[in-house]
Amino acid sequence: MLYMERPMVRRMNFENFLVGDERDFKGRTLNDIRSYTDHEIEHVHDFIQIVFPLNEESRASFHGYYLRHDLLVEQISSNELAKTNIVKSAEWFLKFLERNSNWKAAYNHNHLRITRIIKCLRLLVSDQEADKFYNDVLHLLGHHNKINEVTLDYWKNA
């Protein structure tokens, strides 16, 4: 298994975390995170990169965990339970968006999270799941939204 490590930070195996067999670098399980209140989802900023990992480093995160190796991307994208859990996590986040409207603004940090989720689904699960999440987000927006065109283009091209 391939591990990510930073000095003074707990080791973490993404595949094991995503299937529920291991805790993240802060000792949280996937279910712990998916039990967050809306306030926690809005204000805790280090979970999104763990629940929806990408093969690129995040500029918004200090912890430095990401899918550094193609082999790790291949392992996760071949693991049906990991993929199922990523889809469930996307549905969980979509429900958060349904319950809240503050993200329907010109600029909001959840826009970056939405982009990340679309990219993660496309990288690790399927184009169909990524497109479904994208379309579900657009449906939540409706016709009267204040999302800027740059953000909409990011989502479309993610």
PDB file of C-alpha atoms in Angstrom:
ATOM      1  CA  MET A   1       0.000   0.000   0.000  1.00  0.00           C
ATOM      2  CA  LEU A   2       1.131   3.527  -0.676  1.00  0.00           C
ATOM      3  CA  TYR A   3       1.105   5.983   2.215  1.00  0.00           C
ATOM      4  CA  MET A   4       1.243   9.759   2.260  1.00  0.00           C
ATOM      5  CA  GLU A   5       3.332  11.323   4.977  1.00  0.00           C
ATOM      6  CA  ARG A   6       4.293  14.792   6.145  1.00  0.00           C
ATOM      7  CA  PRO A   7       6.583  15.457   9.110  1.00  0.00           C
ATOM      8  CA  MET A   8       4.708  15.519  12.429  1.00  0.00           C
ATOM      9  CA  VAL A   9       1.491  14.341  10.770  1.00  0.00           C
ATOM     10  CA  ARG A  10      -0.158  10.954  11.171  1.00  0.00           C
ATOM     11  CA  ARG A  11       0.162   8.527   8.272  1.00  0.00           C
ATOM     12  CA  MET A  12      -2.937   7.880   6.261  1.00  0.00           C
ATOM     13  CA  ASN A  13      -3.945   5.302   3.683  1.00  0.00           C
ATOM     14  CA  PHE A  14      -6.638   6.765   1.419  1.00  0.00           C
ATOM     15  CA  GLU A  15      -7.996   3.444   0.195  1.00  0.00           C
ATOM     16  CA  ASN A  16      -8.379   2.059   3.715  1.00  0.00           C
ATOM     17  CA  PHE A  17      -9.984   5.314   4.861  1.00  0.00           C
ATOM     18  CA  LEU A  18     -12.450   5.319   1.968  1.00  0.00           C
ATOM     19  CA  VAL A  19     -13.581   1.744   2.669  1.00  0.00           C
ATOM     20  CA  GLY A  20     -13.974   2.487   6.380  1.00  0.00           C
ATOM     21  CA  ASP A  21     -11.022   0.421   7.644  1.00  0.00           C
ATOM     22  CA  GLU A  22      -8.830   3.297   8.795  1.00  0.00           C
ATOM     23  CA  ARG A  23      -9.060   6.739  10.333  1.00  0.00           C
ATOM     24  CA  ASP A  24      -7.778   9.895   8.662  1.00  0.00           C
ATOM     25  CA  PHE A  25      -4.757  11.913   9.769  1.00  0.00           C
ATOM     26  CA  LYS A  26      -6.839  13.486  12.585  1.00  0.00           C
ATOM     27  CA  GLY A  27      -8.321  10.213  13.814  1.00  0.00           C
ATOM     28  CA  ARG A  28     -11.721  10.625  12.119  1.00  0.00           C
ATOM     29  CA  THR A  29     -13.571   7.869  10.303  1.00  0.00           C
ATOM     30  CA  LEU A  30     -15.493   8.502   7.117  1.00  0.00           C
ATOM     31  CA  ASN A  31     -18.719   8.051   9.113  1.00  0.00           C
ATOM     32  CA  ASP A  32     -17.519  10.573  11.713  1.00  0.00           C
ATOM     33  CA  ILE A  33     -17.147  13.163   8.975  1.00  0.00           C
ATOM     34  CA  ARG A  34     -20.450  12.282   7.329  1.00  0.00           C
ATOM     35  CA  SER A  35     -22.073  12.845  10.748  1.00  0.00           C
ATOM     36  CA  TYR A  36     -20.978  16.484  10.813  1.00  0.00           C
ATOM     37  CA  THR A  37     -23.597  19.128  11.454  1.00  0.00           C
ATOM     38  CA  ASP A  38     -24.168  21.752   8.778  1.00  0.00           C
ATOM     39  CA  HIS A  39     -22.138  24.160  10.919  1.00  0.00           C
ATOM     40  CA  GLU A  40     -19.200  21.726  10.986  1.00  0.00           C
ATOM     41  CA  ILE A  41     -19.431  21.075   7.252  1.00  0.00           C
ATOM     42  CA  GLU A  42     -19.361  24.810   6.643  1.00  0.00           C
ATOM     43  CA  HIS A  43     -16.537  25.636   9.055  1.00  0.00           C
ATOM     44  CA  VAL A  44     -14.216  22.607   9.144  1.00  0.00           C
ATOM     45  CA  HIS A  45     -11.935  22.936   6.142  1.00  0.00           C
ATOM     46  CA  ASP A  46      -9.618  19.927   6.258  1.00  0.00           C
ATOM     47  CA  PHE A  47     -12.039  17.084   5.543  1.00  0.00           C
ATOM     48  CA  ILE A  48     -12.966  17.762   1.936  1.00  0.00           C
ATOM     49  CA  GLN A  49      -9.531  16.793   0.548  1.00  0.00           C
ATOM     50  CA  ILE A  50      -9.685  13.498   2.462  1.00  0.00           C
ATOM     51  CA  VAL A  51     -13.254  12.494   1.600  1.00  0.00           C
ATOM     52  CA  PHE A  52     -12.814  13.559  -2.039  1.00  0.00           C
ATOM     53  CA  PRO A  53      -9.126  13.011  -2.823  1.00  0.00           C
ATOM     54  CA  LEU A  54      -7.484  14.162  -6.029  1.00  0.00           C
ATOM     55  CA  ASN A  55      -4.147  13.488  -7.687  1.00  0.00           C
ATOM     56  CA  GLU A  56      -3.111  17.112  -7.242  1.00  0.00           C
ATOM     57  CA  GLU A  57      -2.111  19.033  -4.161  1.00  0.00           C
ATOM     58  CA  SER A  58      -4.669  21.433  -2.737  1.00  0.00           C
ATOM     59  CA  ARG A  59      -3.761  25.098  -2.459  1.00  0.00           C
ATOM     60  CA  ALA A  60      -6.461  25.453   0.210  1.00  0.00           C
ATOM     61  CA  SER A  61      -5.121  22.829   2.611  1.00  0.00           C
ATOM     62  CA  PHE A  62      -2.129  22.776   4.899  1.00  0.00           C
ATOM     63  CA  HIS A  63      -2.028  19.024   5.538  1.00  0.00           C
ATOM     64  CA  GLY A  64      -0.618  18.027   2.142  1.00  0.00           C
ATOM     65  CA  TYR A  65      -2.513  14.773   1.701  1.00  0.00           C
ATOM     66  CA  TYR A  66      -3.372  13.888  -1.880  1.00  0.00           C
ATOM     67  CA  LEU A  67      -3.095  10.933  -4.265  1.00  0.00           C
ATOM     68  CA  ARG A  68       0.598  11.210  -5.100  1.00  0.00           C
ATOM     69  CA  HIS A  69       0.901   8.067  -7.197  1.00  0.00           C
ATOM     70  CA  ASP A  70      -0.970   6.728 -10.218  1.00  0.00           C
ATOM     71  CA  LEU A  71      -0.964   3.303  -8.549  1.00  0.00           C
ATOM     72  CA  LEU A  72      -3.024   4.685  -5.687  1.00  0.00           C
ATOM     73  CA  VAL A  73      -5.530   6.228  -8.120  1.00  0.00           C
ATOM     74  CA  GLU A  74      -5.746   2.858  -9.862  1.00  0.00           C
ATOM     75  CA  GLN A  75      -6.222   0.970  -6.574  1.00  0.00           C
ATOM     76  CA  ILE A  76      -9.041   3.223  -5.396  1.00  0.00           C
ATOM     77  CA  SER A  77     -10.773   3.335  -8.781  1.00  0.00           C
ATOM     78  CA  SER A  78     -10.711  -0.483  -8.806  1.00  0.00           C
ATOM     79  CA  ASN A  79     -12.185  -0.787  -5.316  1.00  0.00           C
ATOM     80  CA  GLU A  80     -15.990  -0.973  -5.536  1.00  0.00           C
ATOM     81  CA  LEU A  81     -16.535  -0.185  -1.845  1.00  0.00           C
ATOM     82  CA  ALA A  82     -14.293   2.882  -2.010  1.00  0.00           C
ATOM     83  CA  LYS A  83     -16.154   4.098  -5.105  1.00  0.00           C
ATOM     84  CA  THR A  84     -19.535   3.445  -3.476  1.00  0.00           C
ATOM     85  CA  ASN A  85     -18.449   5.449  -0.438  1.00  0.00           C
ATOM     86  CA  ILE A  86     -17.259   8.352  -2.600  1.00  0.00           C
ATOM     87  CA  VAL A  87     -20.675   8.433  -4.292  1.00  0.00           C
ATOM     88  CA  LYS A  88     -22.420   8.292  -0.887  1.00  0.00           C
ATOM     89  CA  SER A  89     -20.235  11.152   0.304  1.00  0.00           C
ATOM     90  CA  ALA A  90     -21.176  13.191  -2.775  1.00  0.00           C
ATOM     91  CA  GLU A  91     -24.852  12.561  -2.001  1.00  0.00           C
ATOM     92  CA  TRP A  92     -24.213  13.611   1.624  1.00  0.00           C
ATOM     93  CA  PHE A  93     -22.629  16.867   0.487  1.00  0.00           C
ATOM     94  CA  LEU A  94     -25.435  17.493  -1.997  1.00  0.00           C
ATOM     95  CA  LYS A  95     -27.938  17.216   0.880  1.00  0.00           C
ATOM     96  CA  PHE A  96     -25.914  19.833   2.749  1.00  0.00           C
ATOM     97  CA  LEU A  97     -26.198  22.113  -0.285  1.00  0.00           C
ATOM     98  CA  GLU A  98     -29.956  21.482  -0.439  1.00  0.00           C
ATOM     99  CA  ARG A  99     -30.361  22.591   3.187  1.00  0.00           C
ATOM    100  CA  ASN A 100     -28.297  25.736   2.793  1.00  0.00           C
ATOM    101  CA  SER A 101     -28.410  28.611   0.364  1.00  0.00           C
ATOM    102  CA  ASN A 102     -25.357  30.680   1.326  1.00  0.00           C
ATOM    103  CA  TRP A 103     -23.338  28.966  -1.417  1.00  0.00           C
ATOM    104  CA  LYS A 104     -25.654  30.418  -4.083  1.00  0.00           C
ATOM    105  CA  ALA A 105     -23.593  33.593  -4.113  1.00  0.00           C
ATOM    106  CA  ALA A 106     -21.105  35.132  -6.509  1.00  0.00           C
ATOM    107  CA  TYR A 107     -18.213  33.795  -4.437  1.00  0.00           C
ATOM    108  CA  ASN A 108     -18.273  31.110  -1.737  1.00  0.00           C
ATOM    109  CA  HIS A 109     -15.731  28.538  -0.568  1.00  0.00           C
ATOM    110  CA  ASN A 110     -18.225  25.749  -1.305  1.00  0.00           C
ATOM    111  CA  HIS A 111     -17.731  26.459  -5.018  1.00  0.00           C
ATOM    112  CA  LEU A 112     -14.205  25.043  -4.723  1.00  0.00           C
ATOM    113  CA  ARG A 113     -15.597  22.053  -2.851  1.00  0.00           C
ATOM    114  CA  ILE A 114     -18.115  21.394  -5.621  1.00  0.00           C
ATOM    115  CA  THR A 115     -15.330  21.527  -8.213  1.00  0.00           C
ATOM    116  CA  ARG A 116     -13.283  19.081  -6.128  1.00  0.00           C
ATOM    117  CA  ILE A 117     -16.182  16.640  -5.813  1.00  0.00           C
ATOM    118  CA  ILE A 118     -16.831  16.657  -9.561  1.00  0.00           C
ATOM    119  CA  LYS A 119     -13.114  16.090 -10.263  1.00  0.00           C
ATOM    120  CA  CYS A 120     -12.888  13.313  -7.668  1.00  0.00           C
ATOM    121  CA  LEU A 121     -15.919  11.508  -9.047  1.00  0.00           C
ATOM    122  CA  ARG A 122     -14.501  11.772 -12.566  1.00  0.00           C
ATOM    123  CA  LEU A 123     -11.037  10.571 -11.464  1.00  0.00           C
ATOM    124  CA  LEU A 124     -12.029   7.716  -9.158  1.00  0.00           C
ATOM    125  CA  VAL A 125     -15.607   6.672  -9.946  1.00  0.00           C
ATOM    126  CA  SER A 126     -16.966   7.537 -13.408  1.00  0.00           C
ATOM    127  CA  ASP A 127     -17.847  10.301 -15.814  1.00  0.00           C
ATOM    128  CA  GLN A 128     -21.510   9.412 -15.300  1.00  0.00           C
ATOM    129  CA  GLU A 129     -21.353  10.019 -11.520  1.00  0.00           C
ATOM    130  CA  ALA A 130     -19.408  13.252 -12.032  1.00  0.00           C
ATOM    131  CA  ASP A 131     -21.958  14.471 -14.588  1.00  0.00           C
ATOM    132  CA  LYS A 132     -24.842  13.463 -12.308  1.00  0.00           C
ATOM    133  CA  PHE A 133     -23.417  15.448  -9.385  1.00  0.00           C
ATOM    134  CA  TYR A 134     -22.773  18.453 -11.653  1.00  0.00           C
ATOM    135  CA  ASN A 135     -26.346  18.359 -12.983  1.00  0.00           C
ATOM    136  CA  ASP A 136     -27.758  17.929  -9.470  1.00  0.00           C
ATOM    137  CA  VAL A 137     -25.871  21.043  -8.345  1.00  0.00           C
ATOM    138  CA  LEU A 138     -27.203  23.005 -11.320  1.00  0.00           C
ATOM    139  CA  HIS A 139     -30.710  21.806 -10.495  1.00  0.00           C
ATOM    140  CA  LEU A 140     -30.312  23.055  -6.912  1.00  0.00           C
ATOM    141  CA  LEU A 141     -29.240  26.433  -8.245  1.00  0.00           C
ATOM    142  CA  GLY A 142     -32.343  26.914 -10.346  1.00  0.00           C
ATOM    143  CA  HIS A 143     -32.641  29.852 -12.714  1.00  0.00           C
ATOM    144  CA  HIS A 144     -32.086  32.656 -10.239  1.00  0.00           C
ATOM    145  CA  ASN A 145     -28.559  32.271  -8.953  1.00  0.00           C
ATOM    146  CA  LYS A 146     -25.625  34.582  -8.474  1.00  0.00           C
ATOM    147  CA  ILE A 147     -22.866  32.098  -9.301  1.00  0.00           C
ATOM    148  CA  ASN A 148     -20.259  33.776 -11.486  1.00  0.00           C
ATOM    149  CA  GLU A 149     -19.530  32.454 -14.974  1.00  0.00           C
ATOM    150  CA  VAL A 150     -15.930  31.542 -14.107  1.00  0.00           C
ATOM    151  CA  THR A 151     -17.138  29.177 -11.384  1.00  0.00           C
ATOM    152  CA  LEU A 152     -19.793  27.682 -13.660  1.00  0.00           C
ATOM    153  CA  ASP A 153     -17.080  27.052 -16.274  1.00  0.00           C
ATOM    154  CA  TYR A 154     -14.873  25.346 -13.663  1.00  0.00           C
ATOM    155  CA  TRP A 155     -17.733  23.004 -12.780  1.00  0.00           C
ATOM    156  CA  LYS A 156     -18.539  22.333 -16.405  1.00  0.00           C
ATOM    157  CA  ASN A 157     -14.917  21.503 -17.233  1.00  0.00           C
ATOM    158  CA  ALA A 158     -14.078  19.602 -14.048  1.00  0.00           C
TER     159      ALA A 158
END
